[in-house]
Coordinates of N, CA, C and O and ligand atoms in Angstrom, one line a residue:
M1191 N -20.6 -1.2 -2.3 CA -19.9 -2.5 -2.3 C -18.7 -2.4 -1.3 O -18.0 -1.4 -1.3
S1192 N -18.5 -3.4 -0.6 CA -17.5 -3.4 0.4 C -16.1 -3.5 -0.3 O -16.0 -4.0 -1.4
A1193 N -15.1 -3.0 0.4 CA -13.7 -3.0 -0.2 C -13.3 -4.4 -0.5 O -12.7 -4.7 -1.6
L1194 N -13.7 -5.4 0.3 CA -13.3 -6.8 0.0 C -14.1 -7.3 -1.2 O -13.5 -8.0 -2.1
T1195 N -15.4 -7.0 -1.3 CA -16.1 -7.5 -2.5 C -15.6 -6.9 -3.8 O -15.4 -7.6 -4.8
E1196 N -15.2 -5.6 -3.7 CA -14.6 -5.0 -4.9 C -13.3 -5.6 -5.3 O -13.0 -5.9 -6.4
L1197 N -12.5 -6.0 -4.2 CA -11.3 -6.7 -4.5 C -11.5 -8.0 -5.1 O -10.8 -8.5 -6.1
Y1198 N -12.5 -8.8 -4.6 CA -12.8 -10.1 -5.2 C -13.1 -10.0 -6.7 O -12.8 -10.9 -7.5
H1199 N -13.9 -8.9 -7.1 CA -14.2 -8.8 -8.5 C -12.9 -8.6 -9.3 O -12.7 -9.1 -10.4
K1200 N -12.0 -7.8 -8.7 CA -10.7 -7.6 -9.5 C -9.9 -8.9 -9.6 O -9.4 -9.2 -10.6
I1201 N -9.9 -9.7 -8.5 CA -9.1 -10.9 -8.5 C -9.7 -11.9 -9.5 O -9.0 -12.6 -10.2
A1202 N -11.1 -11.9 -9.6 CA -11.8 -12.8 -10.5 C -11.4 -12.5 -11.9 O -11.4 -13.4 -12.8
G1203 N -11.0 -11.3 -12.2 CA -10.7 -10.9 -13.6 C -9.2 -11.0 -13.9 O -8.8 -10.6 -15.0
C1204 N -8.4 -11.4 -12.9 CA -7.0 -11.3 -13.1 C -6.5 -12.3 -14.1 O -6.9 -13.5 -14.1
Q1205 N -5.6 -11.8 -15.0 CA -5.0 -12.7 -16.0 C -3.5 -12.5 -16.0 O -2.8 -12.6 -17.0
D1206 N -3.0 -12.2 -14.8 CA -1.6 -11.8 -14.7 C -0.5 -12.9 -14.8 O 0.6 -12.6 -14.7
C1207 N -1.0 -14.1 -14.8 CA -0.1 -15.2 -15.0 C -0.8 -16.4 -15.7 O -2.0 -16.4 -15.9
E1208 N 0.0 -17.3 -16.1 CA -0.6 -18.5 -16.9 C -1.6 -19.3 -16.2 O -2.5 -19.9 -16.9
L1209 N -1.6 -19.3 -14.9 CA -2.6 -20.1 -14.1 C -4.0 -19.7 -14.4 O -4.9 -20.5 -14.3
A1210 N -4.2 -18.4 -14.8 CA -5.6 -18.0 -15.1 C -6.2 -18.8 -16.3 O -7.4 -19.0 -16.3
K1211 N -5.4 -19.3 -17.2 CA -5.9 -20.0 -18.3 C -6.5 -21.3 -18.0 O -7.4 -21.9 -18.6
Y1212 N -6.0 -21.9 -16.9 CA -6.4 -23.3 -16.6 C -7.3 -23.4 -15.4 O -7.7 -24.5 -15.0
R1213 N -7.5 -22.3 -14.7 CA -8.4 -22.4 -13.5 C -9.8 -22.7 -13.9 O -10.3 -22.3 -14.9
N1214 N -10.5 -23.4 -12.9 CA -11.9 -23.6 -13.1 C -12.6 -22.4 -12.4 O -13.3 -21.6 -12.9
K1215 N -12.2 -22.2 -11.1 CA -12.6 -21.0 -10.4 C -11.4 -20.4 -9.7 O -10.6 -21.1 -9.2
V1216 N -11.5 -19.0 -9.6 CA -10.4 -18.4 -8.8 C -10.8 -18.5 -7.3 O -12.0 -18.6 -7.0
V1217 N -9.8 -18.6 -6.5 CA -10.1 -18.7 -5.0 C -9.5 -17.6 -4.3 O -8.3 -17.6 -3.8
P1218 N -10.2 -16.5 -4.2 CA -9.6 -15.3 -3.6 C -9.4 -15.4 -2.1 O -8.3 -14.9 -1.6
G1219 N -10.3 -16.1 -1.4 CA -10.1 -16.1 0.1 C -11.5 -15.8 0.7 O -12.4 -15.4 -0.1
E1220 N -11.7 -16.0 2.0 CA -13.0 -15.7 2.6 C -12.8 -15.4 4.1 O -11.9 -15.9 4.7
G1221 N -13.8 -14.7 4.6 CA -13.8 -14.4 6.0 C -14.3 -13.0 6.3 O -14.5 -12.2 5.3
P1222 N -14.5 -12.7 7.5 CA -15.0 -11.3 7.9 C -14.0 -10.2 7.6 O -12.8 -10.5 7.8
E1223 N -14.5 -9.1 7.3 CA -13.6 -7.9 7.0 C -12.9 -7.4 8.2 O -11.8 -6.8 8.2
D1224 N -13.4 -7.8 9.4 CA -12.8 -7.3 10.7 C -12.1 -8.5 11.4 O -12.0 -8.4 12.6
A1225 N -11.7 -9.5 10.7 CA -11.1 -10.7 11.4 C -9.8 -10.3 12.1 O -9.0 -9.5 11.6
D1226 N -9.6 -10.8 13.3 CA -8.4 -10.6 14.0 C -7.3 -11.5 13.5 O -6.1 -11.2 13.6
L1227 N -7.7 -12.7 13.1 CA -6.8 -13.8 12.7 C -6.9 -14.0 11.2 O -8.0 -14.2 10.7
F1228 N -5.7 -14.0 10.6 CA -5.6 -14.1 9.1 C -4.7 -15.3 8.8 O -3.6 -15.3 9.1
L1229 N -5.3 -16.4 8.2 CA -4.5 -17.5 7.9 C -4.1 -17.5 6.4 O -5.0 -17.3 5.6
I1230 N -2.9 -17.8 6.1 CA -2.4 -17.8 4.7 C -1.9 -19.2 4.4 O -0.9 -19.7 5.0
G1231 N -2.5 -19.9 3.5 CA -2.1 -21.2 3.0 C -1.2 -21.0 1.7 O -0.6 -19.9 1.6
E1232 N -1.2 -22.0 0.9 CA -0.3 -22.0 -0.2 C -1.0 -21.7 -1.5 O -0.9 -20.6 -2.0
A1233 N -1.8 -22.6 -2.0 CA -2.5 -22.5 -3.3 C -3.7 -23.4 -3.3 O -3.7 -24.4 -2.6
P1234 N -4.7 -23.0 -4.1 CA -5.9 -23.9 -4.1 C -5.5 -25.2 -4.7 O -4.6 -25.4 -5.5
G1235 N -6.2 -26.3 -4.2 CA -6.0 -27.6 -4.8 C -7.3 -27.9 -5.6 O -8.0 -27.0 -5.9
W1236 N -7.5 -29.2 -5.9 CA -8.6 -29.5 -6.8 C -9.9 -29.1 -6.2 O -10.8 -28.5 -6.9
H1237 N -10.2 -29.4 -5.0 CA -11.5 -29.1 -4.4 C -11.7 -27.6 -4.3 O -12.8 -27.1 -4.6
E1238 N -10.7 -26.9 -4.0 CA -10.8 -25.4 -3.9 C -11.1 -24.8 -5.3 O -11.9 -23.9 -5.4
D1239 N -10.4 -25.3 -6.3 CA -10.6 -24.9 -7.7 C -12.1 -25.2 -8.2 O -12.6 -24.4 -8.9
Q1240 N -12.6 -26.3 -7.7 CA -14.0 -26.6 -8.0 C -15.0 -25.6 -7.4 O -15.9 -25.2 -8.0
Q1241 N -14.7 -25.3 -6.1 CA -15.7 -24.5 -5.3 C -15.4 -23.0 -5.3 O -16.3 -22.3 -4.8
G1242 N -14.2 -22.6 -5.6 CA -13.9 -21.2 -5.5 C -13.7 -20.8 -4.0 O -13.8 -19.6 -3.7
R1243 N -13.5 -21.7 -3.1 CA -13.3 -21.4 -1.7 C -12.0 -22.1 -1.2 O -11.7 -23.2 -1.6
P1244 N -11.3 -21.4 -0.2 CA -10.1 -21.9 0.3 C -10.3 -23.1 1.3 O -11.3 -23.1 2.0
F1245 N -9.4 -24.0 1.3 CA -9.3 -25.0 2.3 C -10.7 -25.8 2.5 O -11.3 -25.8 3.6
V1246 N -11.2 -26.3 1.4 CA -12.4 -27.1 1.5 C -12.2 -28.6 1.2 O -13.1 -29.4 1.2
G1247 N -10.9 -29.0 1.0 CA -10.6 -30.4 0.8 C -10.1 -31.0 2.1 O -10.4 -30.5 3.2
P1248 N -9.4 -32.1 2.0 CA -8.9 -32.8 3.2 C -8.1 -31.9 4.1 O -8.3 -32.0 5.4
A1249 N -7.2 -31.1 3.6 CA -6.4 -30.2 4.5 C -7.3 -29.3 5.2 O -7.1 -28.9 6.3
G1250 N -8.4 -28.8 4.5 CA -9.3 -27.9 5.0 C -10.1 -28.5 6.2 O -10.4 -27.9 7.2
Q1251 N -10.4 -29.8 6.0 CA -11.1 -30.5 7.1 C -10.3 -30.5 8.4 O -10.7 -30.3 9.5
F1252 N -9.0 -30.8 8.2 CA -8.1 -30.8 9.3 C -7.9 -29.4 9.9 O -7.9 -29.2 11.1
L1253 N -7.9 -28.4 9.0 CA -7.8 -27.0 9.5 C -9.0 -26.7 10.3 O -8.9 -26.0 11.4
D1254 N -10.2 -27.1 9.9 CA -11.4 -26.8 10.7 C -11.3 -27.5 12.1 O -11.7 -26.9 13.1
Q1255 N -10.8 -28.7 12.1 CA -10.6 -29.4 13.4 C -9.6 -28.6 14.3 O -9.8 -28.4 15.5
L1256 N -8.6 -28.1 13.7 CA -7.6 -27.3 14.5 C -8.2 -26.1 15.0 O -8.0 -25.7 16.2
L1257 N -9.0 -25.4 14.2 CA -9.6 -24.2 14.7 C -10.6 -24.5 15.8 O -10.7 -23.8 16.8
D1258 N -11.3 -25.6 15.6 CA -12.3 -26.0 16.6 C -11.6 -26.3 18.0 O -12.1 -26.0 19.0
S1259 N -10.3 -26.7 17.9 CA -9.6 -27.1 19.1 C -9.3 -25.8 20.0 O -9.0 -25.9 21.1
I1260 N -9.4 -24.6 19.3 CA -9.2 -23.4 20.1 C -10.5 -22.6 20.1 O -10.5 -21.3 20.3
G1261 N -11.6 -23.2 19.8 CA -12.9 -22.6 20.0 C -13.2 -21.6 18.9 O -14.0 -20.7 19.1
L1262 N -12.6 -21.8 17.7 CA -12.9 -20.8 16.6 C -13.6 -21.6 15.5 O -13.3 -22.7 15.2
R1263 N -14.5 -20.9 14.8 CA -15.1 -21.5 13.6 C -14.5 -20.8 12.4 O -14.0 -19.6 12.6
R1264 N -14.5 -21.5 11.3 CA -13.8 -20.9 10.2 C -14.4 -19.5 9.7 O -13.8 -18.7 9.2
E1265 N -15.7 -19.4 10.0 CA -16.4 -18.1 9.7 C -15.8 -16.9 10.5 O -16.1 -15.8 10.1
E1266 N -15.1 -17.2 11.5 CA -14.6 -16.1 12.4 C -13.2 -15.6 12.0 O -12.7 -14.7 12.5
V1267 N -12.6 -16.4 11.1 CA -11.2 -16.0 10.7 C -11.1 -15.8 9.2 O -12.0 -16.2 8.5
Y1268 N -10.1 -15.1 8.8 CA -10.0 -14.9 7.4 C -9.0 -15.9 6.8 O -7.9 -16.2 7.4
I1269 N -9.3 -16.5 5.7 CA -8.5 -17.6 5.1 C -8.2 -17.2 3.7 O -9.1 -17.0 2.9
A1270 N -6.9 -17.2 3.3 CA -6.5 -16.9 1.9 C -5.3 -17.8 1.6 O -4.8 -18.5 2.5
N1271 N -4.8 -17.6 0.4 CA -3.7 -18.4 -0.1 C -2.7 -17.4 -0.7 O -3.0 -16.3 -1.1
V1272 N -1.4 -17.8 -0.8 CA -0.4 -17.0 -1.5 C -0.8 -16.8 -2.9 O -0.6 -15.7 -3.5
I1273 N -1.2 -17.9 -3.6 CA -1.7 -17.7 -4.9 C -3.2 -18.1 -5.0 O -3.7 -18.9 -4.3
K1274 N -3.9 -17.4 -5.9 CA -5.3 -17.5 -6.0 C -5.9 -18.5 -7.0 O -7.1 -18.7 -7.1
C1275 N -5.0 -19.1 -7.8 CA -5.5 -20.1 -8.8 C -4.7 -21.4 -8.6 O -3.5 -21.3 -8.2
R1276 N -5.3 -22.5 -9.0 CA -4.7 -23.8 -8.8 C -3.6 -24.1 -9.8 O -3.8 -24.0 -11.0
P1277 N -2.4 -24.4 -9.3 CA -1.4 -24.9 -10.3 C -1.7 -26.3 -10.7 O -2.2 -27.1 -9.9
S1278 N -1.5 -26.7 -12.0 CA -2.0 -28.0 -12.4 C -1.2 -29.1 -11.7 O -0.1 -28.9 -11.3
Q1279 N -1.9 -30.2 -11.5 CA -1.4 -31.3 -10.8 C -0.9 -31.0 -9.4 O 0.0 -31.7 -8.8
N1280 N -1.4 -29.9 -8.8 CA -1.0 -29.4 -7.5 C 0.5 -29.3 -7.3 O 1.0 -29.5 -6.3
R1281 N 1.2 -28.9 -8.4 CA 2.6 -28.6 -8.3 C 2.8 -27.4 -7.4 O 1.9 -26.6 -7.2
D1282 N 4.1 -27.2 -7.0 CA 4.4 -26.0 -6.1 C 4.3 -24.8 -7.0 O 4.5 -24.8 -8.2
P1283 N 3.8 -23.7 -6.3 CA 3.8 -22.4 -7.1 C 5.1 -22.0 -7.6 O 6.1 -22.2 -6.9
L1284 N 5.2 -21.3 -8.7 CA 6.5 -20.8 -9.3 C 6.7 -19.4 -8.8 O 5.7 -18.7 -8.5
P1285 N 8.0 -19.0 -8.7 CA 8.3 -17.6 -8.2 C 7.5 -16.6 -9.0 O 7.0 -15.6 -8.4
L1286 N 7.4 -16.8 -10.3 CA 6.7 -15.8 -11.1 C 5.2 -15.7 -10.8 O 4.6 -14.6 -10.8
E1287 N 4.6 -16.8 -10.4 CA 3.2 -16.9 -10.1 C 3.0 -16.2 -8.7 O 2.1 -15.4 -8.5
I1288 N 3.9 -16.5 -7.8 CA 3.8 -15.8 -6.5 C 4.0 -14.3 -6.6 O 3.2 -13.6 -6.0
Q1289 N 4.9 -13.9 -7.4 CA 5.1 -12.5 -7.6 C 3.9 -11.8 -8.3 O 3.5 -10.8 -7.8
A1290 N 3.3 -12.5 -9.3 CA 2.2 -11.9 -10.0 C 1.0 -11.8 -9.0 O 0.1 -10.9 -9.2
C1291 N 0.9 -12.7 -8.1 CA -0.3 -12.7 -7.2 C -0.1 -11.9 -5.9 O -1.1 -11.7 -5.1
R1292 N 1.1 -11.5 -5.6 CA 1.4 -10.9 -4.4 C 0.6 -9.7 -4.0 O 0.1 -9.5 -2.9
K1293 N 0.3 -8.9 -5.0 CA -0.5 -7.7 -4.8 C -1.9 -8.0 -4.2 O -2.4 -7.2 -3.4
W1294 N -2.5 -9.1 -4.5 CA -3.8 -9.4 -4.0 C -3.8 -9.7 -2.5 O -4.6 -9.2 -1.8
L1295 N -2.8 -10.5 -2.1 CA -2.7 -10.8 -0.7 C -2.3 -9.5 0.1 O -2.8 -9.3 1.2
D1296 N -1.4 -8.7 -0.5 CA -1.1 -7.4 0.2 C -2.4 -6.6 0.4 O -2.6 -6.1 1.5
L1297 N -3.2 -6.5 -0.6 CA -4.4 -5.7 -0.5 C -5.4 -6.3 0.6 O -6.0 -5.6 1.3
Q1298 N -5.5 -7.6 0.6 CA -6.4 -8.3 1.5 C -5.9 -8.0 3.0 O -6.7 -7.6 3.8
I1299 N -4.6 -8.1 3.2 CA -4.1 -7.8 4.5 C -4.3 -6.3 4.9 O -4.7 -6.0 6.0
E1300 N -4.2 -5.4 3.9 CA -4.4 -4.0 4.1 C -5.8 -3.7 4.5 O -6.1 -2.9 5.4
I1301 N -6.7 -4.4 3.9 CA -8.2 -4.1 4.1 C -8.5 -4.7 5.5 O -9.2 -4.1 6.3
I1302 N -8.1 -5.9 5.8 CA -8.5 -6.6 7.0 C -7.7 -6.1 8.3 O -8.3 -6.1 9.3
R1303 N -6.5 -5.7 8.0 CA -5.7 -5.3 9.2 C -5.8 -6.3 10.4 O -6.2 -5.9 11.5
P1304 N -5.4 -7.5 10.2 CA -5.6 -8.5 11.3 C -4.5 -8.2 12.4 O -3.6 -7.5 12.2
K1305 N -4.8 -8.8 13.6 CA -3.9 -8.6 14.7 C -2.8 -9.7 14.5 O -1.6 -9.5 14.9
V1306 N -3.2 -10.9 14.1 CA -2.2 -12.0 14.0 C -2.4 -12.6 12.6 O -3.5 -12.9 12.1
I1307 N -1.2 -12.8 11.9 CA -1.2 -13.6 10.7 C -0.6 -14.9 11.0 O 0.6 -15.0 11.5
V1308 N -1.3 -16.0 10.6 CA -0.7 -17.3 10.7 C -0.3 -17.8 9.3 O -1.2 -17.9 8.4
T1309 N 0.9 -18.1 9.2 CA 1.3 -18.7 7.9 C 1.3 -20.2 7.9 O 1.8 -20.8 8.9
L1310 N 0.7 -20.8 6.9 CA 0.6 -22.3 6.9 C 1.5 -22.8 5.8 O 1.2 -22.6 4.6
G1311 N 2.6 -23.3 6.2 CA 3.5 -23.9 5.2 C 4.6 -22.9 4.8 O 4.6 -21.8 5.2
R1312 N 5.5 -23.4 3.9 CA 6.7 -22.7 3.6 C 6.5 -21.5 2.7 O 7.2 -20.5 2.8
Y1313 N 5.5 -21.5 1.8 CA 5.3 -20.4 0.9 C 4.8 -19.2 1.5 O 5.3 -18.1 1.2
S1314 N 3.9 -19.3 2.4 CA 3.4 -18.1 3.1 C 4.4 -17.6 4.1 O 4.6 -16.5 4.4
M1315 N 5.1 -18.6 4.7 CA 6.1 -18.3 5.7 C 7.2 -17.4 5.1 O 7.7 -16.4 5.7
A1316 N 7.5 -17.7 3.8 CA 8.6 -16.9 3.1 C 8.3 -15.4 2.9 O 9.2 -14.6 2.8
R1317 N 7.1 -15.1 3.0 CA 6.7 -13.6 2.9 C 7.3 -12.9 4.1 O 7.7 -11.7 4.0
Y1318 N 7.3 -13.6 5.3 CA 7.8 -12.9 6.5 C 9.1 -13.4 7.0 O 9.8 -12.6 7.7
F1319 N 9.4 -14.6 6.7 CA 10.7 -15.2 7.2 C 11.5 -15.8 6.0 O 11.6 -17.0 5.9
P1320 N 11.9 -14.9 5.1 CA 12.5 -15.5 3.9 C 13.7 -16.3 4.0 O 14.0 -17.2 3.2
H1321 N 14.5 -16.1 5.1 CA 15.7 -16.9 5.2 C 15.7 -18.0 6.3 O 16.7 -18.5 6.8
E1322 N 14.5 -18.3 6.8 CA 14.3 -19.3 7.8 C 13.8 -20.6 7.3 O 13.3 -20.7 6.2
T1323 N 14.0 -21.6 8.1 CA 13.4 -22.9 7.8 C 12.2 -23.2 8.7 O 12.3 -22.8 9.9
I1324 N 11.2 -23.8 8.2 CA 10.0 -24.0 9.0 C 10.2 -24.8 10.2 O 9.6 -24.6 11.3
S1325 N 11.1 -25.8 10.1 CA 11.3 -26.7 11.3 C 11.9 -25.9 12.4 O 11.8 -26.3 13.6
K1326 N 12.6 -24.7 12.2 CA 13.1 -23.9 13.2 C 12.1 -22.9 13.8 O 12.1 -22.6 15.0
V1327 N 11.3 -22.3 12.9 CA 10.5 -21.2 13.4 C 9.1 -21.5 13.7 O 8.4 -20.6 14.2
H1328 N 8.6 -22.7 13.3 CA 7.2 -22.9 13.5 C 6.8 -22.8 15.0 O 7.7 -23.1 15.9
G1329 N 5.7 -22.2 15.3 CA 5.2 -22.1 16.7 C 5.9 -21.0 17.4 O 5.7 -20.9 18.6
R1330 N 6.6 -20.1 16.7 CA 7.2 -19.0 17.4 C 6.7 -17.7 16.8 O 7.0 -17.4 15.7
A1331 N 6.0 -16.9 17.6 CA 5.4 -15.7 17.1 C 6.5 -14.6 17.0 O 7.4 -14.5 17.8
R1332 N 6.4 -13.8 16.0 CA 7.3 -12.7 15.9 C 6.5 -11.4 15.5 O 5.6 -11.4 14.7
K1333 N 6.9 -10.3 16.2 CA 6.2 -9.0 16.0 C 6.8 -8.3 14.8 O 8.0 -8.1 14.7
F1334 N 6.0 -7.9 13.9 CA 6.4 -7.0 12.8 C 5.8 -5.6 13.2 O 5.3 -5.5 14.3
S1335 N 5.9 -4.6 12.3 CA 5.5 -3.3 12.8 C 4.1 -3.3 13.4 O 3.9 -2.8 14.5
D1336 N 3.1 -3.8 12.6 CA 1.7 -3.6 13.1 C 1.0 -5.0 13.2 O -0.2 -5.0 13.3
V1337 N 1.7 -6.1 13.1 CA 1.1 -7.4 13.2 C 2.0 -8.4 13.8 O 3.2 -8.2 13.7
I1338 N 1.4 -9.4 14.4 CA 2.2 -10.5 14.9 C 2.1 -11.6 13.9 O 1.0 -12.0 13.5
C1339 N 3.2 -12.2 13.5 CA 3.2 -13.3 12.6 C 3.5 -14.6 13.3 O 4.5 -14.6 14.1
Y1340 N 2.8 -15.6 13.0 CA 3.0 -16.9 13.7 C 3.0 -18.0 12.6 O 2.0 -18.4 12.0
P1341 N 4.2 -18.5 12.4 CA 4.4 -19.6 11.3 C 4.0 -21.0 11.9 O 4.4 -21.4 13.0
M1342 N 3.3 -21.7 11.0 CA 3.0 -23.1 11.3 C 3.2 -24.0 10.1 O 3.3 -23.5 9.0
Y1343 N 3.4 -25.3 10.4 CA 3.4 -26.2 9.2 C 2.1 -26.2 8.5 O 1.0 -25.8 9.1
H1344 N 2.1 -26.5 7.2 CA 0.8 -26.6 6.5 C 0.0 -27.8 7.0 O 0.6 -28.9 7.2
P1345 N -1.3 -27.7 7.2 CA -2.1 -28.8 7.6 C -2.0 -30.0 6.7 O -2.0 -31.2 7.2
A1346 N -1.7 -29.9 5.4 CA -1.6 -31.0 4.6 C -0.4 -31.8 4.9 O -0.3 -33.0 4.7
A1347 N 0.6 -31.2 5.6 CA 1.9 -31.9 5.9 C 1.5 -33.0 6.9 O 2.1 -34.1 6.8
A1348 N 0.5 -32.8 7.8 CA 0.2 -33.8 8.7 C -0.5 -35.0 8.0 O -0.5 -36.1 8.5
L1349 N -1.1 -34.7 6.9 CA -1.8 -35.8 6.2 C -0.8 -36.7 5.4 O -1.0 -37.9 5.2
H1350 N 0.4 -36.1 5.1 CA 1.4 -36.9 4.4 C 2.4 -37.5 5.4 O 3.0 -38.5 5.1
Q1351 N 2.6 -36.8 6.5 CA 3.7 -37.1 7.4 C 3.0 -37.1 8.8 O 3.0 -36.0 9.5
G1352 N 2.5 -38.3 9.2 CA 1.8 -38.3 10.5 C 2.4 -37.8 11.7 O 1.8 -37.2 12.6
S1353 N 3.8 -37.8 11.7 CA 4.5 -37.4 12.9 C 4.4 -35.9 13.1 O 4.6 -35.4 14.2
L1354 N 4.0 -35.1 12.1 CA 3.8 -33.7 12.2 C 2.5 -33.3 12.8 O 2.3 -32.2 13.3
R1355 N 1.6 -34.2 12.9 CA 0.2 -33.9 13.3 C 0.2 -33.3 14.8 O -0.4 -32.2 15.0
R1356 N 0.9 -34.0 15.7 CA 1.0 -33.5 17.0 C 1.6 -32.1 17.1 O 1.2 -31.3 17.9
I1357 N 2.6 -31.9 16.3 CA 3.3 -30.6 16.3 C 2.4 -29.5 15.9 O 2.3 -28.4 16.5
I1358 N 1.6 -29.8 14.8 CA 0.7 -28.8 14.3 C -0.4 -28.5 15.3 O -0.8 -27.4 15.6
E1359 N -0.9 -29.6 15.9 CA -1.9 -29.4 16.9 C -1.4 -28.6 18.1 O -2.1 -27.7 18.6
A1360 N -0.2 -28.9 18.5 CA 0.4 -28.1 19.7 C 0.6 -26.6 19.3 O 0.3 -25.7 20.1
D1361 N 1.0 -26.4 18.1 CA 1.2 -25.0 17.7 C -0.1 -24.3 17.6 O -0.2 -23.1 18.0
M1362 N -1.1 -24.9 17.1 CA -2.4 -24.3 17.1 C -2.9 -23.9 18.5 O -3.5 -22.8 18.6
L1363 N -2.7 -24.7 19.4 CA -3.1 -24.5 20.8 C -2.5 -23.2 21.4 O -3.0 -22.7 22.4
Q1364 N -1.4 -22.7 20.8 CA -0.8 -21.5 21.3 C -1.4 -20.2 20.8 O -1.1 -19.1 21.2
I1365 N -2.3 -20.4 19.8 CA -2.8 -19.2 19.1 C -3.6 -18.3 20.0 O -3.4 -17.0 19.9
P1366 N -4.4 -18.8 20.9 CA -5.2 -17.9 21.8 C -4.2 -17.0 22.6 O -4.5 -15.8 22.7
Q1367 N -3.1 -17.5 23.0 CA -2.1 -16.7 23.7 C -1.5 -15.6 22.8 O -1.3 -14.5 23.2
V1368 N -1.2 -16.0 21.6 CA -0.6 -15.0 20.6 C -1.7 -13.9 20.4 O -1.3 -12.7 20.3
L1369 N -2.9 -14.3 20.2 CA -4.0 -13.3 20.0 C -4.1 -12.4 21.2 O -4.3 -11.1 21.0
A1370 N -4.1 -12.9 22.4 CA -4.2 -12.1 23.6 C -3.0 -11.1 23.7 O -3.2 -10.0 24.0
Q1371 N -1.9 -11.6 23.3 CA -0.7 -10.7 23.3 C -0.9 -9.6 22.3 O -0.6 -8.4 22.6
A1372 N -1.4 -9.9 21.2 CA -1.6 -8.9 20.1 C -2.7 -7.9 20.6 O -2.5 -6.7 20.4
E1373 N -3.7 -8.4 21.3 CA -4.7 -7.4 21.8 C -4.1 -6.5 22.9 O -4.4 -5.3 22.9
R1374 N -3.3 -7.0 23.7 CA -2.6 -6.2 24.8 C -1.8 -5.1 24.1 O -1.8 -3.9 24.5
T1375 N -1.0 -5.5 23.1 CA -0.2 -4.5 22.3 C -1.0 -3.5 21.7 O -0.7 -2.3 21.8
A1376 N -2.2 -3.9 21.1 CA -3.0 -2.9 20.4 C -3.6 -1.9 21.5 O -3.6 -0.7 21.2
E1377 N -4.0 -2.4 22.6 CA -4.5 -1.5 23.7 C -3.5 -0.5 24.2 O -3.8 0.6 24.4
T1378 N -2.2 -1.0 24.3 CA -1.2 -0.1 24.8 C -1.0 1.0 23.8 O -0.8 2.2 24.1
I1379 N -1.1 0.7 22.5 CA -0.9 1.7 21.4 C -2.0 2.7 21.5 O -1.8 3.9 21.5
V1380 N -3.2 2.3 21.7 CA -4.4 3.2 21.8 C -4.2 4.1 23.0 O -4.4 5.3 22.9
Q1381 N -3.8 3.5 24.1 CA -3.6 4.3 25.4 C -2.5 5.4 25.1 O -2.7 6.5 25.5
A1382 N -1.4 5.0 24.5 CA -0.3 5.9 24.2 C -0.8 7.0 23.3 O -0.5 8.2 23.5
Q1383 N -1.7 6.7 22.3 CA -2.2 7.7 21.4 C -3.1 8.7 22.2 O -3.0 9.9 22.0
Q1384 N -3.9 8.1 23.1 CA -4.8 9.0 23.9 C -4.0 9.9 24.8 O -4.4 11.0 25.0
L1385 N -2.9 9.4 25.3 CA -2.1 10.3 26.1 C -1.2 11.2 25.3 O -0.4 12.0 25.9
G1386 N -1.3 11.1 24.0 CA -0.5 12.0 23.1 C 0.9 11.6 23.0 O 1.8 12.4 22.7
L1387 N 1.2 10.4 23.4 CA 2.6 9.9 23.4 C 3.0 9.4 22.0 O 4.2 9.2 21.7
L1388 N 2.0 9.2 21.2 CA 2.3 8.7 19.8 C 1.8 9.6 18.8 O 0.7 10.1 19.0
Ligands
URA502 N1 -4.0 -26.0 0.5 C1 -3.8 -24.7 0.5 O1 -2.7 -24.2 0.8 N2 -4.8 -23.9 0.3 C2 -6.0 -24.3 0.1 O2 -6.9 -23.5 -0.1 C3 -6.2 -25.7 0.1 C4 -5.2 -26.6 0.3

């Protein structure tokens, strides 16, 4: 069994917060184990809770269009959420729920080791930029020790606030450059290792 499949079984059995009682299906995330790009949303909504898959409702359709604009299909990227079960009435996730679920996202990132993490919305952004506001940092890549993080507005924001649509589309169009930068950095590290410099 692959490391990811094993992890999905564990997530499916999770009872570490109250949300487990009310979920229809857990939504662990999906995508290839060797994905370079890892997208992190907020929480499953009604559609996701029905299907057990991330971003399959209206926000997901927009996300698919955004990926298409840079020549990517959703099967080529990894997609997960900060929390794996739907909060009732789609309310915001609570700090306790985020805390209880954190280990699952940590493990997913550890297994996949993506080159670039794209945070979608405030909740996933807070993992990497806890003291920033999204209006200031969206569309600006920042390097952490072994990954580049790229914050974006949540695709659902464009559905509620039309003026954000163009901003989200423009931010998405920069992702190929961010990925190329991450690849160059990874190559430099391999070369330095081969030369015994690291
Ligand atoms: N919004 C999210 O943040 N995640 C989903 O999976 C769907 C909608």
